[in-house]
Tab-separated table of C-alpha atoms in Angstrom:
chain	number	residue	atom	x	y	z
W	1	MET	CA	-126.750	-93.073	102.418
W	2	GLY	CA	-130.156	-93.431	104.568
W	3	MET	CA	-133.825	-92.506	103.395
W	4	ARG	CA	-133.769	-90.532	100.364
W	5	PHE	CA	-136.691	-88.333	98.617
W	6	PHE	CA	-137.420	-85.620	96.500
W	7	PHE	CA	-139.327	-83.403	95.776
W	8	ALA	CA	-140.211	-80.152	92.992
W	9	GLY	CA	-142.315	-77.845	91.999
W	10	LEU	CA	-142.687	-73.632	92.498
W	11	PHE	CA	-143.305	-74.702	95.960
W	12	PHE	CA	-141.948	-78.067	96.013
W	13	LEU	CA	-145.380	-79.491	97.208
W	14	THR	CA	-144.923	-82.620	95.566
W	15	LEU	CA	-143.201	-85.800	96.932
W	16	LEU	CA	-142.208	-88.044	94.350
W	17	PHE	CA	-140.549	-91.235	95.245
W	18	ALA	CA	-138.615	-92.684	97.783
W	19	VAL	CA	-135.694	-95.391	97.946
W	20	GLY	CA	-134.307	-98.069	100.148
W	21	VAL	CA	-134.403	-97.349	104.351
W	22	PRO	CA	-131.233	-98.841	105.837
W	23	ALA	CA	-130.988	-100.024	108.929
W	24	ALA	CA	-130.104	-97.819	111.923
W	25	GLN	CA	-126.206	-97.281	112.099
W	26	ALA	CA	-124.537	-97.729	114.690
W	27	ALA	CA	-122.403	-94.234	116.478
W	28	ASP	CA	-118.381	-94.519	114.959
W	29	PRO	CA	-115.962	-94.152	117.151
W	30	PHE	CA	-115.322	-90.685	117.765
W	31	GLY	CA	-115.915	-90.946	121.523
W	32	GLU	CA	-118.203	-90.339	124.058
W	33	ILE	CA	-118.559	-86.513	124.833
W	34	GLU	CA	-117.848	-84.342	127.487
W	35	ILE	CA	-120.945	-83.453	128.998
W	36	ARG	CA	-121.392	-81.311	132.600
W	37	GLU	CA	-124.930	-80.716	134.372
W	38	TRP	CA	-126.170	-77.969	136.960
W	39	THR	CA	-128.478	-78.115	138.565
W	40	VAL	CA	-131.014	-75.690	139.158
W	41	GLU	CA	-132.317	-76.089	143.111
W	42	TYR	CA	-135.353	-74.074	142.316
W	43	GLY	CA	-136.515	-76.395	139.699
W	44	GLY	CA	-139.577	-74.866	137.264
W	45	LEU	CA	-138.346	-76.877	134.329
W	46	PRO	CA	-135.170	-75.313	133.592
W	47	ARG	CA	-134.684	-74.583	129.919
W	48	ASP	CA	-133.445	-73.050	126.451
W	49	PRO	CA	-130.131	-71.163	127.493
W	50	ASP	CA	-128.424	-68.844	125.756
W	51	ALA	CA	-124.695	-68.881	126.579
W	52	VAL	CA	-123.514	-65.259	126.311
W	53	SER	CA	-120.231	-65.859	127.235
W	54	ASN	CA	-118.138	-69.006	129.340
W	55	SER	CA	-119.100	-66.414	132.759
W	56	GLU	CA	-123.393	-66.073	131.670
W	57	VAL	CA	-125.974	-68.010	130.529
W	58	TRP	CA	-129.159	-67.361	130.694
W	59	PHE	CA	-132.578	-69.450	130.833
W	60	VAL	CA	-135.963	-69.976	131.311
W	61	GLY	CA	-137.792	-71.493	133.875
W	62	GLN	CA	-141.078	-72.127	131.794
W	63	VAL	CA	-143.051	-74.068	135.246
W	64	GLY	CA	-141.777	-71.965	137.845
W	65	ASP	CA	-142.406	-68.532	136.313
W	66	TYR	CA	-138.724	-66.836	135.835
W	67	ILE	CA	-135.195	-66.074	134.032
W	68	GLY	CA	-131.951	-67.109	135.473
W	69	ARG	CA	-129.074	-66.478	135.258
W	70	LEU	CA	-126.247	-69.445	135.110
W	71	ASP	CA	-122.198	-68.438	136.048
W	72	PRO	CA	-120.833	-71.608	134.922
W	73	GLN	CA	-117.637	-70.330	136.444
W	74	SER	CA	-118.395	-70.649	139.902
W	75	GLY	CA	-121.962	-72.308	139.556
W	76	ALA	CA	-123.721	-69.760	141.549
W	77	PHE	CA	-126.922	-69.173	139.865
W	78	PHE	CA	-129.810	-65.595	139.533
W	79	LYS	CA	-133.488	-65.804	139.684
W	80	ARG	CA	-135.777	-62.672	138.347
W	81	ASP	CA	-139.347	-64.009	139.422
W	82	LEU	CA	-141.809	-63.330	136.653
W	83	ASP	CA	-144.955	-62.336	138.906
W	84	ASP	CA	-147.700	-62.209	135.990
W	85	GLU	CA	-146.474	-66.457	135.169
W	86	PRO	CA	-146.551	-66.218	131.872
W	87	GLY	CA	-145.017	-70.095	131.002
W	88	PRO	CA	-141.759	-68.453	129.433
W	89	HIS	CA	-140.676	-70.609	126.632
W	90	ASN	CA	-137.814	-69.782	125.343
W	91	LEU	CA	-135.287	-66.444	125.773
W	92	ILE	CA	-132.430	-64.518	123.854
W	93	VAL	CA	-130.232	-62.475	124.439
W	94	GLY	CA	-129.300	-59.199	121.820
W	95	ASP	CA	-125.798	-57.633	122.242
W	96	ASP	CA	-126.714	-54.854	124.647
W	97	GLY	CA	-127.516	-57.578	127.356
W	98	ILE	CA	-130.987	-57.650	126.622
W	99	VAL	CA	-133.345	-60.071	127.095
W	100	TRP	CA	-136.192	-61.184	125.088
W	101	TYR	CA	-138.505	-63.495	126.275
W	102	ALA	CA	-141.253	-65.470	125.172
W	103	GLY	CA	-144.489	-65.008	127.230
W	104	ASN	CA	-146.279	-68.359	126.345
W	105	LEU	CA	-149.411	-68.463	128.058
W	106	SER	CA	-150.121	-64.331	128.418
W	107	GLY	CA	-149.526	-63.632	124.425
W	108	TYR	CA	-146.687	-60.944	124.645
W	109	ILE	CA	-143.190	-60.912	124.258
W	110	GLY	CA	-141.505	-59.723	127.400
W	111	ARG	CA	-138.139	-56.767	126.853
W	112	TYR	CA	-135.952	-57.630	130.364
W	113	ASP	CA	-132.903	-55.222	131.156
W	114	PRO	CA	-130.847	-56.778	133.756
W	115	LYS	CA	-128.907	-53.146	134.564
W	116	THR	CA	-132.384	-52.051	135.736
W	117	ASP	CA	-134.717	-55.074	136.301
W	118	HIS	CA	-137.422	-53.400	134.328
W	119	ILE	CA	-139.493	-55.590	132.280
W	120	ASP	CA	-141.308	-54.058	129.431
W	121	LYS	CA	-144.569	-56.128	127.878
W	122	ILE	CA	-145.426	-56.246	124.015
W	123	ALA	CA	-148.328	-57.654	123.297
W	124	MET	CA	-149.666	-59.809	120.223
W	125	PRO	CA	-150.846	-57.129	117.794
W	126	ASP	CA	-153.728	-59.952	117.035
W	127	PRO	CA	-155.067	-61.809	120.045
W	128	ALA	CA	-155.233	-64.994	117.609
W	129	ALA	CA	-151.556	-65.081	118.165
W	130	ARG	CA	-151.813	-66.001	122.190
W	131	ASP	CA	-148.700	-68.188	122.659
W	132	PRO	CA	-145.041	-66.525	121.322
W	133	HIS	CA	-142.916	-69.909	121.752
W	134	THR	CA	-139.424	-69.698	120.201
W	135	LEU	CA	-137.635	-66.204	119.327
W	136	ILE	CA	-134.550	-65.831	117.028
W	137	PHE	CA	-132.275	-62.817	116.223
W	138	ASP	CA	-131.963	-62.320	112.557
W	139	ALA	CA	-128.253	-62.045	111.396
W	140	ASP	CA	-127.749	-58.747	111.173
W	141	ASN	CA	-129.708	-58.678	115.352
W	142	ARG	CA	-132.470	-56.381	113.246
W	143	PHE	CA	-135.709	-58.106	114.110
W	144	ILE	CA	-136.812	-60.849	116.207
W	145	TRP	CA	-137.865	-63.530	114.254
W	146	PHE	CA	-140.311	-66.100	116.514
W	147	THR	CA	-143.418	-69.151	116.559
W	148	VAL	CA	-146.627	-69.071	117.585
W	149	GLN	CA	-147.840	-72.591	117.766
W	150	ASN	CA	-151.138	-72.703	118.589
W	151	GLY	CA	-151.784	-69.558	117.127
W	152	ASN	CA	-150.146	-70.923	113.728
W	153	PHE	CA	-148.088	-68.074	112.789
W	154	ILE	CA	-144.895	-67.274	112.083
W	155	GLY	CA	-143.689	-63.422	114.310
W	156	ARG	CA	-141.447	-60.708	113.345
W	157	LEU	CA	-140.457	-58.455	116.013
W	158	ASN	CA	-138.538	-54.518	115.445
W	159	PRO	CA	-136.941	-54.050	118.827
W	160	GLN	CA	-136.339	-50.303	117.626
W	161	ASN	CA	-140.546	-49.544	117.676
W	162	ASN	CA	-141.272	-52.458	119.176
W	163	GLU	CA	-144.000	-53.275	115.560
W	164	ILE	CA	-144.500	-56.826	115.161
W	165	ASP	CA	-145.808	-58.444	111.489
W	166	LEU	CA	-147.933	-61.730	111.612
W	167	ILE	CA	-147.635	-64.601	108.984
W	168	LYS	CA	-150.365	-66.153	109.338
W	169	VAL	CA	-149.416	-70.489	108.132
W	170	PRO	CA	-151.891	-71.766	105.942
W	171	THR	CA	-151.886	-75.037	107.140
W	172	PRO	CA	-154.308	-75.352	110.014
W	173	ARG	CA	-153.334	-76.409	113.147
W	174	ALA	CA	-149.323	-76.907	111.651
W	175	ARG	CA	-148.218	-75.535	115.125
W	176	PRO	CA	-144.998	-73.340	114.049
W	177	TYR	CA	-142.329	-74.604	116.383
W	178	GLY	CA	-138.042	-74.162	115.645
W	179	ILE	CA	-137.023	-71.570	113.832
W	180	LYS	CA	-133.814	-70.757	112.237
W	181	GLN	CA	-132.332	-68.154	109.710
W	182	ALA	CA	-130.389	-69.639	106.440
W	183	PRO	CA	-127.136	-68.509	105.217
W	184	ASP	CA	-129.029	-66.966	102.393
W	185	GLY	CA	-131.575	-65.127	105.543
W	186	THR	CA	-134.177	-67.250	104.657
W	187	LEU	CA	-136.948	-68.074	107.858
W	188	TRP	CA	-137.029	-71.496	108.129
W	189	ILE	CA	-139.711	-73.521	110.410
W	190	ALA	CA	-140.456	-76.619	111.657
W	191	LEU	CA	-144.028	-77.534	111.670
W	192	LEU	CA	-144.877	-79.736	114.419
W	193	GLY	CA	-148.143	-81.160	113.305
W	194	THR	CA	-147.439	-81.614	109.607
W	195	ASN	CA	-144.889	-82.815	108.299
W	196	LYS	CA	-143.774	-79.931	106.758
W	197	LEU	CA	-141.793	-77.064	106.539
W	198	ALA	CA	-142.018	-73.241	106.049
W	199	SER	CA	-140.318	-70.659	104.620
W	200	VAL	CA	-140.399	-67.170	104.697
W	201	HIS	CA	-138.314	-64.619	102.825
W	202	PRO	CA	-137.365	-61.751	105.198
W	203	GLU	CA	-138.405	-58.863	102.807
W	204	THR	CA	-141.071	-59.779	101.518
W	205	LEU	CA	-142.845	-62.019	104.104
W	206	GLU	CA	-143.962	-64.334	101.788
W	207	LEU	CA	-144.387	-68.300	103.088
W	208	ARG	CA	-143.884	-70.927	101.417
W	209	GLU	CA	-144.322	-74.651	102.630
W	210	HIS	CA	-142.119	-77.752	102.027
W	211	THR	CA	-143.730	-80.691	101.974
W	212	LEU	CA	-141.511	-84.029	103.598
W	213	PRO	CA	-142.030	-87.733	104.305
W	214	ASP	CA	-145.166	-88.301	106.076
W	215	GLY	CA	-145.111	-88.342	109.580
W	216	ALA	CA	-142.358	-86.698	109.994
W	217	ARG	CA	-143.828	-84.460	112.617
W	218	PRO	CA	-140.217	-82.107	112.351
W	219	ARG	CA	-139.821	-80.449	115.898
W	220	ARG	CA	-136.143	-78.375	115.645
W	221	ILE	CA	-133.844	-77.717	113.082
W	222	GLY	CA	-130.303	-76.644	112.335
W	223	ILE	CA	-128.396	-75.154	109.071
W	224	THR	CA	-125.764	-75.753	107.978
W	225	ASP	CA	-123.152	-73.215	106.004
W	226	GLN	CA	-124.223	-74.623	102.994
W	227	GLY	CA	-127.820	-73.696	104.085
W	228	HIS	CA	-129.265	-77.205	104.322
W	229	VAL	CA	-131.738	-77.426	106.123
W	230	PHE	CA	-131.513	-80.350	108.935
W	231	TYR	CA	-134.607	-81.837	111.509
W	232	THR	CA	-135.935	-83.706	114.220
W	233	GLY	CA	-138.120	-86.487	112.736
W	234	TYR	CA	-139.913	-86.187	116.286
W	235	ALA	CA	-142.632	-89.051	115.911
W	236	ARG	CA	-140.690	-92.093	113.292
W	237	GLY	CA	-137.469	-91.238	115.047
W	238	VAL	CA	-135.084	-89.675	112.065
W	239	LEU	CA	-133.211	-86.989	111.270
W	240	GLY	CA	-133.636	-84.837	108.760
W	241	ARG	CA	-131.946	-82.664	105.761
W	242	LEU	CA	-133.514	-80.868	103.225
W	243	ASP	CA	-131.679	-79.086	100.447
W	244	PRO	CA	-133.423	-76.322	99.252
W	245	THR	CA	-131.642	-76.041	96.027
W	246	SER	CA	-132.420	-79.153	94.833
W	247	GLY	CA	-135.303	-80.176	96.805
W	248	THR	CA	-133.254	-83.531	97.699
W	249	ILE	CA	-135.069	-84.739	101.265
W	250	ASP	CA	-132.608	-87.867	103.247
W	251	GLU	CA	-133.690	-89.261	106.099
W	252	TRP	CA	-131.458	-91.334	108.277
W	253	PRO	CA	-133.262	-93.840	111.783
W	254	MET	CA	-131.702	-92.385	115.085
W	255	PRO	CA	-129.939	-95.027	116.878
W	256	GLY	CA	-132.222	-95.234	119.101
W	257	GLY	CA	-134.486	-96.587	116.684
W	258	SER	CA	-138.166	-96.179	115.724
W	259	ASN	CA	-138.904	-94.719	120.109
W	260	ALA	CA	-136.041	-91.775	119.542
W	261	ARG	CA	-137.735	-88.675	119.949
W	262	PRO	CA	-135.089	-86.783	118.552
W	263	TYR	CA	-135.516	-83.039	119.991
W	264	GLY	CA	-133.264	-80.208	120.068
W	265	MET	CA	-130.930	-79.842	117.949
W	266	ALA	CA	-128.405	-78.059	117.317
W	267	ILE	CA	-125.213	-77.363	115.031
W	268	ASP	CA	-121.135	-76.662	115.752
W	269	GLY	CA	-118.815	-74.947	113.595
W	270	ALA	CA	-117.540	-77.946	112.045
W	271	ASN	CA	-121.338	-78.347	110.642
W	272	ARG	CA	-121.834	-81.205	112.238
W	273	VAL	CA	-125.244	-82.462	113.541
W	274	TRP	CA	-125.806	-82.981	117.498
W	275	THR	CA	-129.367	-84.024	119.138
W	276	VAL	CA	-130.782	-85.476	121.849
W	277	GLU	CA	-132.921	-88.854	121.684
W	278	GLY	CA	-135.781	-88.638	124.733
W	279	GLY	CA	-136.966	-91.290	127.017
W	280	ARG	CA	-136.207	-92.656	129.661
W	281	SER	CA	-132.584	-91.230	129.782
W	282	ALA	CA	-132.181	-88.280	127.030
W	283	MET	CA	-129.125	-89.564	124.579
W	284	PHE	CA	-126.470	-87.083	123.302
W	285	VAL	CA	-126.158	-87.725	119.239
W	286	GLY	CA	-124.337	-86.287	116.721
W	287	PHE	CA	-124.138	-86.750	113.439
W	288	ASP	CA	-121.405	-85.534	110.559
W	289	PRO	CA	-123.062	-85.098	107.509
W	290	THR	CA	-119.883	-85.253	105.080
W	291	THR	CA	-119.909	-89.336	106.037
W	292	GLU	CA	-123.358	-89.104	106.388
W	293	LYS	CA	-122.694	-91.201	109.514
W	294	PHE	CA	-123.547	-90.932	113.722
W	295	ILE	CA	-120.590	-90.117	115.274
W	296	SER	CA	-121.399	-89.855	118.750
W	297	ASN	CA	-123.627	-91.247	121.242
W	298	THR	CA	-123.512	-90.016	125.128
W	299	PRO	CA	-125.843	-90.411	127.985
W	300	VAL	CA	-126.800	-87.103	129.636
W	301	PRO	CA	-125.500	-87.846	133.135
W	302	SER	CA	-128.560	-86.515	134.615
W	303	GLY	CA	-130.628	-88.898	132.320
W	304	GLY	CA	-131.917	-85.595	131.094
W	305	VAL	CA	-135.322	-87.340	130.524
W	306	THR	CA	-136.193	-84.832	127.636
W	307	VAL	CA	-133.709	-82.307	125.942
W	308	ARG	CA	-136.162	-79.443	124.592
W	309	HIS	CA	-133.870	-77.210	123.103
W	310	MET	CA	-130.152	-76.426	122.572
W	311	ASP	CA	-127.843	-73.463	121.089
W	312	TYR	CA	-124.227	-74.168	120.227
W	313	ASN	CA	-121.490	-71.017	121.810
W	314	ARG	CA	-118.600	-70.851	118.882
W	315	ASP	CA	-116.738	-69.256	122.134
W	316	THR	CA	-116.568	-71.876	124.264
W	317	LYS	CA	-117.297	-74.678	121.498
W	318	SER	CA	-119.737	-76.509	122.775
W	319	VAL	CA	-123.716	-77.050	122.967
W	320	TRP	CA	-125.518	-75.851	125.590
W	321	PHE	CA	-129.369	-77.342	126.524
W	322	GLY	CA	-131.824	-77.359	129.741
W	323	SER	CA	-133.170	-80.841	130.916
W	324	ASP	CA	-136.227	-81.785	132.100
W	325	ALA	CA	-134.413	-83.965	134.814
W	326	GLY	CA	-133.611	-79.830	136.376
W	327	THR	CA	-130.342	-79.285	135.162
W	328	ILE	CA	-128.697	-76.827	132.322
W	329	GLY	CA	-126.273	-78.420	130.941
W	330	GLN	CA	-122.964	-78.094	128.528
W	331	ALA	CA	-121.904	-80.519	126.096
W	332	MET	CA	-118.106	-80.067	125.031
W	333	VAL	CA	-118.535	-81.242	120.774
W	334	GLY	CA	-115.250	-80.008	119.927
W	335	ASN	CA	-115.907	-77.731	117.339
């Protein structure tokens, strides 16, 4: 069952005990998955794609300072330069087609209308929140939730009036990173600078911290339909799972070992977990929570180097990603 921990108490902060740690499991014969990649000719570290449809995939160029769009059917690209050089870190696309992006170096969230080519910039209400990081819509598309990594905040933006609420993370230098919403509405956040996750109540904005095993350094998270919170243990090369109801924590060593550097993560329609190990050559790894076994281990064709964020698209039954090799990729996971 991998490495299991339990924690309890009012805020699940007390780590009680740990049991055995088995060797990393070999991948089951699920088979290598099909991965397609499109090279972004203008480079600029393309990342964090949001697949609107099988013919419209939006992404940002973090170093190139642009918003991009790929048509996977034709292979055609569109590029919208951001002249203020905000180091866009992430984007999401609303049901209305509006593109929202994190102006990471400039302390704002951008709103781009592809129909008019107009951009609005929504500044953080506190200058300490200087680096918006990762954005998500909530389940009702009512609010945009986001992390502020070095500023150490969790944020909530109301797109109707552009008002922003900021929630300070109590642990200093916690580095809020990946963020997802659970089926019960709770927001869960990976605190990369710590061995903790944070949870935020969507209405009261109450924040709680949840302690993980020492040295976890969670980077991205994914949440199953059962409400189990998976995280990539970047520093120790593990895949972890927190059951918020029982407080149980399980960890499994990645196939690539302690230096696997798992980073991007997505959960598919069958509640299987997909993550990518980094290093010289990226490996796309699948995990089945039902059997608690790794089910696939596929090299990213371009080499990938690092895959920082992943997005599962139910319509195409695939996981989209950007790689440091300068590609936008699609992994066909089948559910």
